[in-house]
PDB file of C-alpha atoms and ligand atoms in Angstrom:
ATOM      1  CA  UNK O  23     -14.729 -62.451 -49.655  1.00 59.00           C
ATOM      2  CA  UNK O  24     -15.958 -65.658 -51.252  1.00 58.00           C
ATOM      3  CA  UNK O  25     -18.064 -65.804 -54.383  1.00 56.00           C
ATOM      4  CA  UNK O  26     -21.226 -66.491 -52.378  1.00 69.00           C
ATOM      5  CA  UNK O  27     -21.081 -63.216 -50.453  1.00 86.00           C
ATOM      6  CA  UNK O  28     -24.119 -61.165 -51.426  1.00 96.00           C
ATOM      7  CA  UNK O  29     -23.553 -57.418 -51.389  1.00 98.00           C
ATOM      8  CA  UNK O  30     -26.155 -54.656 -51.301  1.00 98.00           C
ATOM      9  CA  UNK O  31     -25.333 -51.028 -52.094  1.00 98.00           C
ATOM     10  CA  UNK O  32     -28.179 -48.916 -50.711  1.00 98.00           C
ATOM     11  CA  UNK O  33     -28.143 -45.480 -52.367  1.00 96.00           C
ATOM     12  CA  UNK O  34     -26.005 -45.737 -55.451  1.00 96.00           C
ATOM     13  CA  UNK O  35     -25.237 -42.158 -56.454  1.00 97.00           C
ATOM     14  CA  UNK O  36     -21.857 -40.525 -56.997  1.00 97.00           C
ATOM     15  CA  UNK O  37     -19.908 -42.384 -54.304  1.00 97.00           C
ATOM     16  CA  UNK O  38     -21.962 -45.583 -54.279  1.00 98.00           C
ATOM     17  CA  UNK O  39     -21.741 -45.679 -58.076  1.00 98.00           C
ATOM     18  CA  UNK O  40     -17.951 -45.234 -57.964  1.00 98.00           C
ATOM     19  CA  UNK O  41     -17.627 -48.048 -55.425  1.00 98.00           C
ATOM     20  CA  UNK O  42     -19.915 -50.263 -57.474  1.00 98.00           C
ATOM     21  CA  UNK O  43     -17.963 -49.719 -60.699  1.00 98.00           C
ATOM     22  CA  UNK O  44     -14.567 -50.062 -59.014  1.00 98.00           C
ATOM     23  CA  UNK O  45     -15.624 -53.249 -57.211  1.00 98.00           C
ATOM     24  CA  UNK O  46     -17.041 -54.855 -60.355  1.00 98.00           C
ATOM     25  CA  UNK O  47     -13.939 -53.928 -62.355  1.00 98.00           C
ATOM     26  CA  UNK O  48     -11.935 -55.385 -59.455  1.00 98.00           C
ATOM     27  CA  UNK O  49     -13.630 -58.761 -59.837  1.00 97.00           C
ATOM     28  CA  UNK O  50     -16.827 -58.558 -57.784  1.00 97.00           C
ATOM     29  CA  UNK O  51     -19.423 -60.806 -59.420  1.00 97.00           C
ATOM     30  CA  UNK O  52     -22.322 -58.689 -60.735  1.00 98.00           C
ATOM     31  CA  UNK O  53     -24.669 -61.579 -59.974  1.00 97.00           C
ATOM     32  CA  UNK O  54     -23.983 -61.182 -56.251  1.00 97.00           C
ATOM     33  CA  UNK O  55     -24.856 -57.474 -56.166  1.00 98.00           C
ATOM     34  CA  UNK O  56     -28.095 -55.612 -55.514  1.00 98.00           C
ATOM     35  CA  UNK O  57     -28.310 -51.863 -55.703  1.00 98.00           C
ATOM     36  CA  UNK O  58     -30.904 -49.303 -54.749  1.00 98.00           C
ATOM     37  CA  UNK O  59     -31.565 -45.651 -55.476  1.00 98.00           C
ATOM     38  CA  UNK O  60     -34.492 -43.399 -54.699  1.00 98.00           C
ATOM     39  CA  UNK O  61     -35.510 -42.983 -58.342  1.00 98.00           C
ATOM     40  CA  UNK O  62     -36.410 -45.951 -60.547  1.00 98.00           C
ATOM     41  CA  UNK O  63     -34.641 -44.209 -63.464  1.00 98.00           C
ATOM     42  CA  UNK O  64     -31.334 -44.353 -61.572  1.00 98.00           C
ATOM     43  CA  UNK O  65     -31.892 -48.024 -60.724  1.00 98.00           C
ATOM     44  CA  UNK O  66     -32.581 -48.767 -64.413  1.00 98.00           C
ATOM     45  CA  UNK O  67     -29.401 -46.939 -65.405  1.00 98.00           C
ATOM     46  CA  UNK O  68     -27.285 -48.984 -62.952  1.00 98.00           C
ATOM     47  CA  UNK O  69     -28.849 -52.288 -63.980  1.00 98.00           C
ATOM     48  CA  UNK O  70     -28.268 -51.532 -67.672  1.00 98.00           C
ATOM     49  CA  UNK O  71     -24.689 -50.360 -67.138  1.00 98.00           C
ATOM     50  CA  UNK O  72     -23.476 -53.086 -64.774  1.00 98.00           C
ATOM     51  CA  UNK O  73     -25.765 -56.129 -65.045  1.00 97.00           C
ATOM     52  CA  UNK O  74     -26.521 -56.040 -61.310  1.00 98.00           C
ATOM     53  CA  UNK O  75     -29.984 -56.451 -59.814  1.00 98.00           C
ATOM     54  CA  UNK O  76     -31.699 -53.280 -58.661  1.00 98.00           C
ATOM     55  CA  UNK O  77     -34.769 -52.010 -56.850  1.00 98.00           C
ATOM     56  CA  UNK O  78     -35.995 -48.899 -55.069  1.00 98.00           C
ATOM     57  CA  UNK O  79     -36.856 -51.079 -52.060  1.00 98.00           C
ATOM     58  CA  UNK O  80     -33.966 -50.991 -49.555  1.00 98.00           C
ATOM     59  CA  UNK O  81     -35.409 -53.798 -47.412  1.00 98.00           C
ATOM     60  CA  UNK O  82     -35.725 -56.103 -50.402  1.00 97.00           C
ATOM     61  CA  UNK O  83     -32.142 -55.413 -51.505  1.00 98.00           C
ATOM     62  CA  UNK O  84     -30.735 -55.931 -48.011  1.00 98.00           C
ATOM     63  CA  UNK O  85     -32.627 -59.124 -47.241  1.00 96.00           C
ATOM     64  CA  UNK O  86     -30.129 -61.743 -48.449  1.00 91.00           C
ATOM     65  CA  UNK O  87     -26.972 -59.643 -48.264  1.00 97.00           C
ATOM     66  CA  UNK O  88     -23.988 -60.529 -46.082  1.00 97.00           C
ATOM     67  CA  UNK O  89     -22.530 -57.039 -46.589  1.00 98.00           C
ATOM     68  CA  UNK O  90     -24.859 -54.042 -46.763  1.00 98.00           C
ATOM     69  CA  UNK O  91     -23.221 -50.754 -47.780  1.00 98.00           C
ATOM     70  CA  UNK O  92     -25.190 -47.646 -46.803  1.00 98.00           C
ATOM     71  CA  UNK O  93     -24.262 -45.030 -49.404  1.00 98.00           C
ATOM     72  CA  UNK O  94     -27.162 -42.593 -48.946  1.00 98.00           C
ATOM     73  CA  UNK O  95     -26.573 -39.111 -47.572  1.00 97.00           C
ATOM     74  CA  UNK O  96     -26.148 -38.769 -43.785  1.00 97.00           C
ATOM     75  CA  UNK O  97     -29.645 -37.266 -43.353  1.00 98.00           C
ATOM     76  CA  UNK O  98     -31.253 -40.365 -44.925  1.00 98.00           C
ATOM     77  CA  UNK O  99     -29.436 -42.892 -42.723  1.00 98.00           C
ATOM     78  CA  UNK O 100     -32.045 -43.045 -39.886  1.00 97.00           C
ATOM     79  CA  UNK O 101     -34.847 -43.728 -42.384  1.00 98.00           C
ATOM     80  CA  UNK O 102     -32.879 -46.396 -44.217  1.00 98.00           C
ATOM     81  CA  UNK O 103     -31.890 -48.115 -40.942  1.00 98.00           C
ATOM     82  CA  UNK O 104     -35.586 -48.186 -40.033  1.00 98.00           C
ATOM     83  CA  UNK O 105     -36.462 -49.732 -43.404  1.00 98.00           C
ATOM     84  CA  UNK O 106     -33.860 -52.529 -43.274  1.00 98.00           C
ATOM     85  CA  UNK O 107     -33.587 -53.325 -39.537  1.00 97.00           C
ATOM     86  CA  UNK O 108     -36.216 -56.058 -39.575  1.00 96.00           C
ATOM     87  CA  UNK O 109     -35.020 -57.648 -42.827  1.00 97.00           C
ATOM     88  CA  UNK O 110     -31.317 -58.319 -42.316  1.00 97.00           C
ATOM     89  CA  UNK O 111     -29.785 -61.791 -42.321  1.00 96.00           C
ATOM     90  CA  UNK O 112     -28.242 -62.861 -39.005  1.00 96.00           C
ATOM     91  CA  UNK O 113     -24.472 -62.354 -39.184  1.00 95.00           C
ATOM     92  CA  UNK O 114     -24.671 -59.654 -41.866  1.00 97.00           C
ATOM     93  CA  UNK O 115     -22.511 -56.578 -41.546  1.00 98.00           C
ATOM     94  CA  UNK O 116     -23.846 -53.096 -42.263  1.00 98.00           C
ATOM     95  CA  UNK O 117     -21.200 -50.595 -43.394  1.00 98.00           C
ATOM     96  CA  UNK O 118     -22.004 -46.910 -43.611  1.00 98.00           C
ATOM     97  CA  UNK O 119     -19.962 -44.542 -45.773  1.00 98.00           C
ATOM     98  CA  UNK O 120     -21.965 -41.520 -44.586  1.00 97.00           C
ATOM     99  CA  UNK O 121     -19.877 -38.652 -43.316  1.00 94.00           C
ATOM    100  CA  UNK O 122     -20.418 -37.994 -39.599  1.00 93.00           C
ATOM    101  CA  UNK O 123     -22.578 -41.063 -38.876  1.00 97.00           C
ATOM    102  CA  UNK O 124     -20.982 -42.884 -35.919  1.00 97.00           C
ATOM    103  CA  UNK O 125     -20.849 -46.565 -35.055  1.00 98.00           C
ATOM    104  CA  UNK O 126     -23.103 -45.704 -32.130  1.00 97.00           C
ATOM    105  CA  UNK O 127     -25.681 -44.150 -34.486  1.00 97.00           C
ATOM    106  CA  UNK O 128     -25.663 -47.327 -36.575  1.00 98.00           C
ATOM    107  CA  UNK O 129     -25.774 -49.642 -33.570  1.00 97.00           C
ATOM    108  CA  UNK O 130     -28.760 -47.745 -32.196  1.00 96.00           C
ATOM    109  CA  UNK O 131     -30.790 -48.411 -35.335  1.00 96.00           C
ATOM    110  CA  UNK O 132     -30.002 -52.091 -35.918  1.00 97.00           C
ATOM    111  CA  UNK O 133     -30.546 -55.440 -34.172  1.00 96.00           C
ATOM    112  CA  UNK O 134     -27.768 -57.161 -32.208  1.00 95.00           C
ATOM    113  CA  UNK O 135     -27.741 -60.026 -34.724  1.00 96.00           C
ATOM    114  CA  UNK O 136     -25.787 -57.903 -37.223  1.00 97.00           C
ATOM    115  CA  UNK O 137     -22.459 -56.065 -36.990  1.00 97.00           C
ATOM    116  CA  UNK O 138     -21.752 -52.486 -37.937  1.00 98.00           C
ATOM    117  CA  UNK O 139     -18.778 -50.719 -39.488  1.00 98.00           C
ATOM    118  CA  UNK O 140     -17.850 -47.319 -40.890  1.00 98.00           C
ATOM    119  CA  UNK O 141     -16.022 -46.775 -44.130  1.00 98.00           C
ATOM    120  CA  UNK O 142     -14.759 -43.565 -45.704  1.00 98.00           C
ATOM    121  CA  UNK O 143     -13.917 -44.252 -49.344  1.00 98.00           C
ATOM    122  CA  UNK O 144     -12.599 -41.968 -52.048  1.00 96.00           C
ATOM    123  CA  UNK O 145     -14.066 -41.344 -55.494  1.00 97.00           C
ATOM    124  CA  UNK O 146     -10.841 -42.707 -56.966  1.00 97.00           C
ATOM    125  CA  UNK O 147     -12.435 -46.094 -56.165  1.00 98.00           C
ATOM    126  CA  UNK O 148     -14.106 -45.732 -59.557  1.00 97.00           C
ATOM    127  CA  UNK O 149     -10.752 -46.311 -61.254  1.00 97.00           C
ATOM    128  CA  UNK O 150      -9.551 -48.925 -58.756  1.00 97.00           C
ATOM    129  CA  UNK O 151      -7.204 -46.493 -56.986  1.00 96.00           C
ATOM    130  CA  UNK O 152      -9.278 -45.547 -53.961  1.00 96.00           C
ATOM    131  CA  UNK O 153      -8.316 -45.637 -50.326  1.00 97.00           C
ATOM    132  CA  UNK O 154     -10.969 -46.597 -47.806  1.00 98.00           C
ATOM    133  CA  UNK O 155     -10.654 -45.875 -44.091  1.00 98.00           C
ATOM    134  CA  UNK O 156     -12.408 -48.680 -42.211  1.00 98.00           C
ATOM    135  CA  UNK O 157     -13.537 -48.894 -38.583  1.00 98.00           C
ATOM    136  CA  UNK O 158     -15.334 -51.935 -37.166  1.00 98.00           C
ATOM    137  CA  UNK O 159     -17.327 -52.002 -33.982  1.00 97.00           C
ATOM    138  CA  UNK O 160     -15.679 -53.928 -31.161  1.00 94.00           C
ATOM    139  CA  UNK O 161     -16.762 -57.550 -31.277  1.00 90.00           C
ATOM    140  CA  UNK O 162     -17.134 -57.670 -35.042  1.00 95.00           C
ATOM    141  CA  UNK O 163     -16.134 -61.213 -36.043  1.00 95.00           C
ATOM    142  CA  UNK O 164     -13.157 -61.946 -38.299  1.00 96.00           C
ATOM    143  CA  UNK O 165     -15.413 -63.374 -40.985  1.00 95.00           C
ATOM    144  CA  UNK O 166     -17.379 -60.110 -41.195  1.00 96.00           C
ATOM    145  CA  UNK O 167     -14.231 -57.951 -41.053  1.00 97.00           C
ATOM    146  CA  UNK O 168     -12.676 -59.996 -43.826  1.00 97.00           C
ATOM    147  CA  UNK O 169     -15.776 -59.774 -46.029  1.00 97.00           C
ATOM    148  CA  UNK O 170     -15.893 -55.967 -45.716  1.00 98.00           C
ATOM    149  CA  UNK O 171     -12.154 -55.540 -46.172  1.00 98.00           C
ATOM    150  CA  UNK O 172     -12.180 -57.774 -49.254  1.00 98.00           C
ATOM    151  CA  UNK O 173     -15.064 -55.804 -50.761  1.00 98.00           C
ATOM    152  CA  UNK O 174     -13.338 -52.426 -50.406  1.00 98.00           C
ATOM    153  CA  UNK O 175      -9.983 -53.850 -51.522  1.00 98.00           C
ATOM    154  CA  UNK O 176     -11.566 -54.542 -54.899  1.00 98.00           C
ATOM    155  CA  UNK O 177     -11.522 -50.788 -55.591  1.00 98.00           C
ATOM    156  CA  UNK O 178      -8.217 -49.810 -53.972  1.00 98.00           C
ATOM    157  CA  UNK O 179      -6.397 -49.834 -50.666  1.00 97.00           C
ATOM    158  CA  UNK O 180      -7.917 -50.269 -47.230  1.00 98.00           C
ATOM    159  CA  UNK O 181      -6.630 -48.808 -43.991  1.00 98.00           C
ATOM    160  CA  UNK O 182      -8.171 -49.786 -40.668  1.00 98.00           C
ATOM    161  CA  UNK O 183      -8.282 -46.805 -38.295  1.00 98.00           C
ATOM    162  CA  UNK O 184      -9.774 -45.805 -34.946  1.00 97.00           C
ATOM    163  CA  UNK O 185     -13.125 -44.095 -35.238  1.00 97.00           C
ATOM    164  CA  UNK O 186     -11.751 -40.801 -33.815  1.00 96.00           C
ATOM    165  CA  UNK O 187      -9.257 -40.648 -36.705  1.00 96.00           C
ATOM    166  CA  UNK O 188     -11.872 -40.903 -39.447  1.00 96.00           C
ATOM    167  CA  UNK O 189     -12.603 -37.170 -39.720  1.00 93.00           C
ATOM    168  CA  UNK O 190      -8.969 -35.992 -39.767  1.00 94.00           C
ATOM    169  CA  UNK O 191      -7.763 -38.666 -42.161  1.00 96.00           C
ATOM    170  CA  UNK O 192     -10.651 -38.367 -44.583  1.00 95.00           C
ATOM    171  CA  UNK O 193      -9.671 -34.721 -45.239  1.00 95.00           C
ATOM    172  CA  UNK O 194      -6.680 -36.220 -47.053  1.00 95.00           C
ATOM    173  CA  UNK O 195      -8.040 -39.477 -48.427  1.00 94.00           C
ATOM    174  CA  UNK O 196     -11.650 -38.755 -49.466  1.00 95.00           C
ATOM    175  CA  UNK O 197     -11.066 -35.044 -50.024  1.00 95.00           C
ATOM    176  CA  UNK O 198      -7.639 -35.508 -51.601  1.00 95.00           C
ATOM    177  CA  UNK O 199      -8.710 -35.882 -55.239  1.00 96.00           C
ATOM    178  CA  UNK O 200     -10.518 -32.522 -55.062  1.00 96.00           C
ATOM    179  CA  UNK O 201      -7.274 -30.679 -54.202  1.00 97.00           C
ATOM    180  CA  UNK O 202      -5.253 -32.450 -56.870  1.00 97.00           C
ATOM    181  CA  UNK O 203      -7.918 -31.704 -59.505  1.00 98.00           C
ATOM    182  CA  UNK O 204      -7.815 -28.070 -58.366  1.00 98.00           C
ATOM    183  CA  UNK O 205      -4.062 -27.944 -58.906  1.00 98.00           C
ATOM    184  CA  UNK O 206      -4.391 -29.898 -62.176  1.00 98.00           C
ATOM    185  CA  UNK O 207      -6.928 -27.401 -63.529  1.00 98.00           C
ATOM    186  CA  UNK O 208      -4.615 -24.490 -62.692  1.00 98.00           C
ATOM    187  CA  UNK O 209      -1.630 -26.204 -64.338  1.00 98.00           C
ATOM    188  CA  UNK O 210      -3.600 -27.036 -67.504  1.00 98.00           C
ATOM    189  CA  UNK O 211      -4.826 -23.437 -67.653  1.00 98.00           C
ATOM    190  CA  UNK O 212      -1.271 -22.150 -67.316  1.00 97.00           C
ATOM    191  CA  UNK O 213      -0.172 -24.478 -70.104  1.00 97.00           C
ATOM    192  CA  UNK O 214      -3.054 -23.244 -72.290  1.00 98.00           C
ATOM    193  CA  UNK O 215      -1.947 -19.636 -71.722  1.00 98.00           C
ATOM    194  CA  UNK O 216       1.472 -20.730 -72.955  1.00 97.00           C
ATOM    195  CA  UNK O 217      -0.205 -22.120 -76.085  1.00 98.00           C
ATOM    196  CA  UNK O 218      -0.351 -25.831 -75.152  1.00 98.00           C
ATOM    197  CA  UNK O 219      -3.589 -27.481 -76.214  1.00 97.00           C
ATOM    198  CA  UNK O 220      -5.701 -28.613 -73.269  1.00 97.00           C
ATOM    199  CA  UNK O 221      -5.727 -32.313 -74.178  1.00 98.00           C
ATOM    200  CA  UNK O 222      -1.960 -32.392 -74.285  1.00 98.00           C
ATOM    201  CA  UNK O 223      -1.751 -30.282 -71.118  1.00 98.00           C
ATOM    202  CA  UNK O 224      -4.073 -32.720 -69.348  1.00 98.00           C
ATOM    203  CA  UNK O 225      -1.971 -35.689 -70.437  1.00 98.00           C
ATOM    204  CA  UNK O 226       1.242 -34.068 -69.215  1.00 98.00           C
ATOM    205  CA  UNK O 227      -0.288 -32.974 -65.909  1.00 98.00           C
ATOM    206  CA  UNK O 228      -1.847 -36.400 -65.232  1.00 98.00           C
ATOM    207  CA  UNK O 229       1.472 -38.126 -65.865  1.00 98.00           C
ATOM    208  CA  UNK O 230       3.343 -35.596 -63.696  1.00 98.00           C
ATOM    209  CA  UNK O 231       0.867 -36.342 -60.871  1.00 97.00           C
ATOM    210  CA  UNK O 232       1.073 -40.112 -61.351  1.00 97.00           C
ATOM    211  CA  UNK O 233       4.876 -39.935 -61.488  1.00 97.00           C
ATOM    212  CA  UNK O 234       5.073 -37.761 -58.363  1.00 97.00           C
ATOM    213  CA  UNK O 235       2.729 -40.135 -56.524  1.00 96.00           C
ATOM    214  CA  UNK O 236       4.804 -43.166 -57.502  1.00 96.00           C
ATOM    215  CA  UNK O 237       7.947 -41.345 -56.397  1.00 96.00           C
ATOM    216  CA  UNK O 238       6.417 -40.307 -53.073  1.00 96.00           C
ATOM    217  CA  UNK O 239       5.244 -43.859 -52.422  1.00 95.00           C
ATOM    218  CA  UNK O 240       8.634 -45.390 -53.199  1.00 96.00           C
ATOM    219  CA  UNK O 241      11.041 -42.953 -51.528  1.00 93.00           C
ATOM    220  CA  UNK O 242      11.288 -42.178 -47.819  1.00 95.00           C
ATOM    221  CA  UNK O 243      12.499 -38.583 -48.349  1.00 96.00           C
ATOM    222  CA  UNK O 244      10.156 -35.741 -47.347  1.00 96.00           C
ATOM    223  CA  UNK O 245       8.208 -34.134 -50.221  1.00 96.00           C
ATOM    224  CA  UNK O 246      10.213 -30.909 -49.826  1.00 96.00           C
ATOM    225  CA  UNK O 247      13.416 -32.906 -50.364  1.00 96.00           C
ATOM    226  CA  UNK O 248      12.006 -34.568 -53.463  1.00 96.00           C
ATOM    227  CA  UNK O 249      10.959 -31.130 -54.724  1.00 95.00           C
ATOM    228  CA  UNK O 250      14.487 -29.829 -54.146  1.00 94.00           C
ATOM    229  CA  UNK O 251      15.708 -32.559 -56.504  1.00 94.00           C
ATOM    230  CA  UNK O 252      13.420 -31.173 -59.220  1.00 94.00           C
ATOM    231  CA  UNK O 253      14.279 -27.531 -58.546  1.00 95.00           C
ATOM    232  CA  UNK O 254      17.937 -26.868 -59.333  1.00 93.00           C
ATOM    233  CA  UNK O 255      19.385 -23.780 -57.591  1.00 94.00           C
ATOM    234  CA  UNK O 256      18.889 -20.730 -59.769  1.00 95.00           C
ATOM    235  CA  UNK O 257      16.596 -22.642 -62.143  1.00 95.00           C
ATOM    236  CA  UNK O 258      13.098 -21.906 -63.413  1.00 95.00           C
ATOM    237  CA  UNK O 259      11.399 -24.414 -61.084  1.00 96.00           C
ATOM    238  CA  UNK O 260      12.693 -22.812 -57.906  1.00 96.00           C
ATOM    239  CA  UNK O 261      11.634 -19.356 -59.149  1.00 97.00           C
ATOM    240  CA  UNK O 262       8.108 -20.593 -59.805  1.00 97.00           C
ATOM    241  CA  UNK O 263       7.910 -22.149 -56.330  1.00 97.00           C
ATOM    242  CA  UNK O 264       9.191 -18.862 -54.850  1.00 97.00           C
ATOM    243  CA  UNK O 265       6.352 -17.087 -56.698  1.00 97.00           C
ATOM    244  CA  UNK O 266       3.802 -19.507 -55.157  1.00 97.00           C
ATOM    245  CA  UNK O 267       5.337 -18.988 -51.698  1.00 97.00           C
ATOM    246  CA  UNK O 268       5.158 -15.219 -52.144  1.00 98.00           C
ATOM    247  CA  UNK O 269       1.405 -15.614 -52.734  1.00 98.00           C
ATOM    248  CA  UNK O 270       1.223 -17.839 -49.587  1.00 98.00           C
ATOM    249  CA  UNK O 271      -0.229 -20.776 -51.541  1.00 97.00           C
ATOM    250  CA  UNK O 272       1.150 -23.360 -49.102  1.00 97.00           C
ATOM    251  CA  UNK O 273      -0.245 -21.426 -46.119  1.00 97.00           C
ATOM    252  CA  UNK O 274      -3.620 -21.164 -47.865  1.00 97.00           C
ATOM    253  CA  UNK O 275      -3.664 -24.950 -48.377  1.00 96.00           C
ATOM    254  CA  UNK O 276      -2.805 -25.573 -44.739  1.00 97.00           C
ATOM    255  CA  UNK O 277      -5.458 -23.119 -43.536  1.00 97.00           C
ATOM    256  CA  UNK O 278      -8.111 -24.611 -45.817  1.00 96.00           C
ATOM    257  CA  UNK O 279      -7.395 -28.183 -44.757  1.00 96.00           C
ATOM    258  CA  UNK O 280      -7.190 -27.516 -41.015  1.00 95.00           C
ATOM    259  CA  UNK O 281     -10.213 -25.233 -40.701  1.00 93.00           C
ATOM    260  CA  UNK O 282     -13.386 -26.663 -39.136  1.00 85.00           C
ATOM    261  CA  UNK O 283     -16.054 -26.488 -41.833  1.00 83.00           C
TER     262      UNK O 283
HETATM  263  N1  LIG S  30     -18.973 -37.927 -52.860  1.00 61.27           N
HETATM  264  C1  LIG S  30     -17.872 -38.272 -52.193  1.00 61.27           C
HETATM  265  O1  LIG S  30     -16.712 -38.012 -52.596  1.00 61.27           O
HETATM  266  C2  LIG S  30     -18.006 -39.067 -50.912  1.00 61.27           C
HETATM  267  C3  LIG S  30     -16.848 -39.572 -50.306  1.00 61.27           C
HETATM  268  C4  LIG S  30     -16.977 -40.340 -49.137  1.00 61.27           C
HETATM  269  C5  LIG S  30     -18.234 -40.558 -48.585  1.00 61.27           C
HETATM  270  N2  LIG S  30     -19.334 -40.030 -49.179  1.00 61.27           N
HETATM  271  C6  LIG S  30     -20.644 -40.298 -48.573  1.00 61.27           C
HETATM  272  O2  LIG S  30     -21.407 -41.020 -49.520  1.00 61.27           O
HETATM  273  C7  LIG S  30     -22.799 -40.758 -49.299  1.00 61.27           C
HETATM  274  C8  LIG S  30     -23.451 -40.444 -50.639  1.00 61.27           C
HETATM  275  O3  LIG S  30     -22.828 -39.303 -51.189  1.00 61.27           O
HETATM  276  P1  LIG S  30     -22.903 -39.040 -52.758  1.00 61.27           P
HETATM  277  O4  LIG S  30     -21.947 -37.947 -53.036  1.00 61.27           O
HETATM  278  O5  LIG S  30     -22.798 -40.316 -53.499  1.00 61.27           O
HETATM  279  O6  LIG S  30     -24.416 -38.478 -52.883  1.00 61.27           O
HETATM  280  P2  LIG S  30     -25.424 -38.644 -54.095  1.00 61.27           P
HETATM  281  O7  LIG S  30     -24.705 -38.596 -55.389  1.00 61.27           O
HETATM  282  O8  LIG S  30     -26.520 -37.668 -53.845  1.00 61.27           O
HETATM  283  O9  LIG S  30     -25.994 -40.111 -53.940  1.00 61.27           O
HETATM  284  C9  LIG S  30     -26.955 -40.471 -53.005  1.00 61.27           C
HETATM  285  C10 LIG S  30     -27.712 -41.652 -53.573  1.00 61.27           C
HETATM  286  O10 LIG S  30     -28.594 -42.110 -52.571  1.00 61.27           O
HETATM  287  C11 LIG S  30     -29.855 -42.357 -53.167  1.00 61.27           C
HETATM  288  N3  LIG S  30     -30.842 -42.235 -52.109  1.00 61.27           N
HETATM  289  C12 LIG S  30     -31.199 -41.159 -51.387  1.00 61.27           C
HETATM  290  N4  LIG S  30     -32.121 -41.486 -50.467  1.00 61.27           N
HETATM  291  C13 LIG S  30     -32.352 -42.815 -50.617  1.00 61.27           C
HETATM  292  C14 LIG S  30     -33.168 -43.749 -49.983  1.00 61.27           C
HETATM  293  N5  LIG S  30     -33.974 -43.390 -48.975  1.00 61.27           N
HETATM  294  N6  LIG S  30     -33.123 -45.031 -50.397  1.00 61.27           N
HETATM  295  C15 LIG S  30     -32.308 -45.420 -51.406  1.00 61.27           C
HETATM  296  N7  LIG S  30     -31.495 -44.575 -52.046  1.00 61.27           N
HETATM  297  C16 LIG S  30     -31.524 -43.296 -51.666  1.00 61.27           C
HETATM  298  C17 LIG S  30     -29.996 -41.356 -54.271  1.00 61.27           C
HETATM  299  O11 LIG S  30     -30.928 -41.861 -55.216  1.00 61.27           O
HETATM  300  P3  LIG S  30     -31.323 -41.016 -56.526  1.00 61.27           P
HETATM  301  O12 LIG S  30     -30.114 -41.011 -57.407  1.00 61.27           O
HETATM  302  O13 LIG S  30     -32.431 -41.807 -57.126  1.00 61.27           O
HETATM  303  O14 LIG S  30     -31.716 -39.654 -56.044  1.00 61.27           O
HETATM  304  C18 LIG S  30     -28.553 -41.325 -54.805  1.00 61.27           C
HETATM  305  O15 LIG S  30     -28.383 -42.335 -55.769  1.00 61.27           O
HETATM  306  C19 LIG S  30     -22.892 -39.618 -48.294  1.00 61.27           C
HETATM  307  O16 LIG S  30     -23.297 -40.129 -47.053  1.00 61.27           O
HETATM  308  C20 LIG S  30     -21.469 -39.067 -48.234  1.00 61.27           C
HETATM  309  O17 LIG S  30     -21.154 -38.595 -46.933  1.00 61.27           O
HETATM  310  C21 LIG S  30     -19.267 -39.292 -50.342  1.00 61.27           C
END
């Protein structure tokens, strides 16, 4: 993405705000960014925090943008498409991060002079460690693909996937932080019961997670094999894992993550 690429984030709440912060920290020029929210107070907050331009008018924000990120909730997408459709620059690309909104839904609401794409980011984008699943409509030009990819790469990794894979993969990538925070909270609580102060517990747990992630990324062994390296036969670690297995924690995770919700 070159420095002249104008980017609009339409609907800058939890996820849009995380993408905005991660992208700016990753080198996106604040002067090239326009943001919107429904409430003027939210717009003011974003402008003050990040030095971007902001408005509550989606059409105005989208007008000169080469990349328009739709970060409103899925139910608001049809309205926002209606607001911006007549105001987009030829050759712009509109990327929706809304769960369950298909390329076909986007295509149906926009003129043929713009391209459409779907992205499923993760809140870890806020700290530059996100992973965004990207799907472009067929026929999307390289220049537009590159601009979108470069934008999302500012806040983490990007993986291009088929549209049918978005739902299954996002359970892990977008939903992933929720499960790790769940485990982290339980581990910090256990440490507190053992008398470890919560700040120290949090630091130890965060580093254990970061270390495990680095290990998993570097090694080709299966996670169970890596775990076996940590859990010596007859040791405390293996007994604690046996306790979790007895309570069917792994089965509960698998059930929760495979269930249609
Ligand atoms: N949260 C996640 O982890 C996550 C992950 C991946 C994808 N997503 C997707 O991201 C989208 C937003 O989710 P979220 O969690 O960020 O929700 P959110 O915190 O409620 O943010 C929605 C934002 O959209 C704004 N908004 C609503 N209607 C608008 C409109 N008509 N025009 C302009 N702005 C409007 C809201 O403005 P106000 O603040 O003024 O009300 C708010 O800032 C959803 O489609 C969701 O599927 C979320």
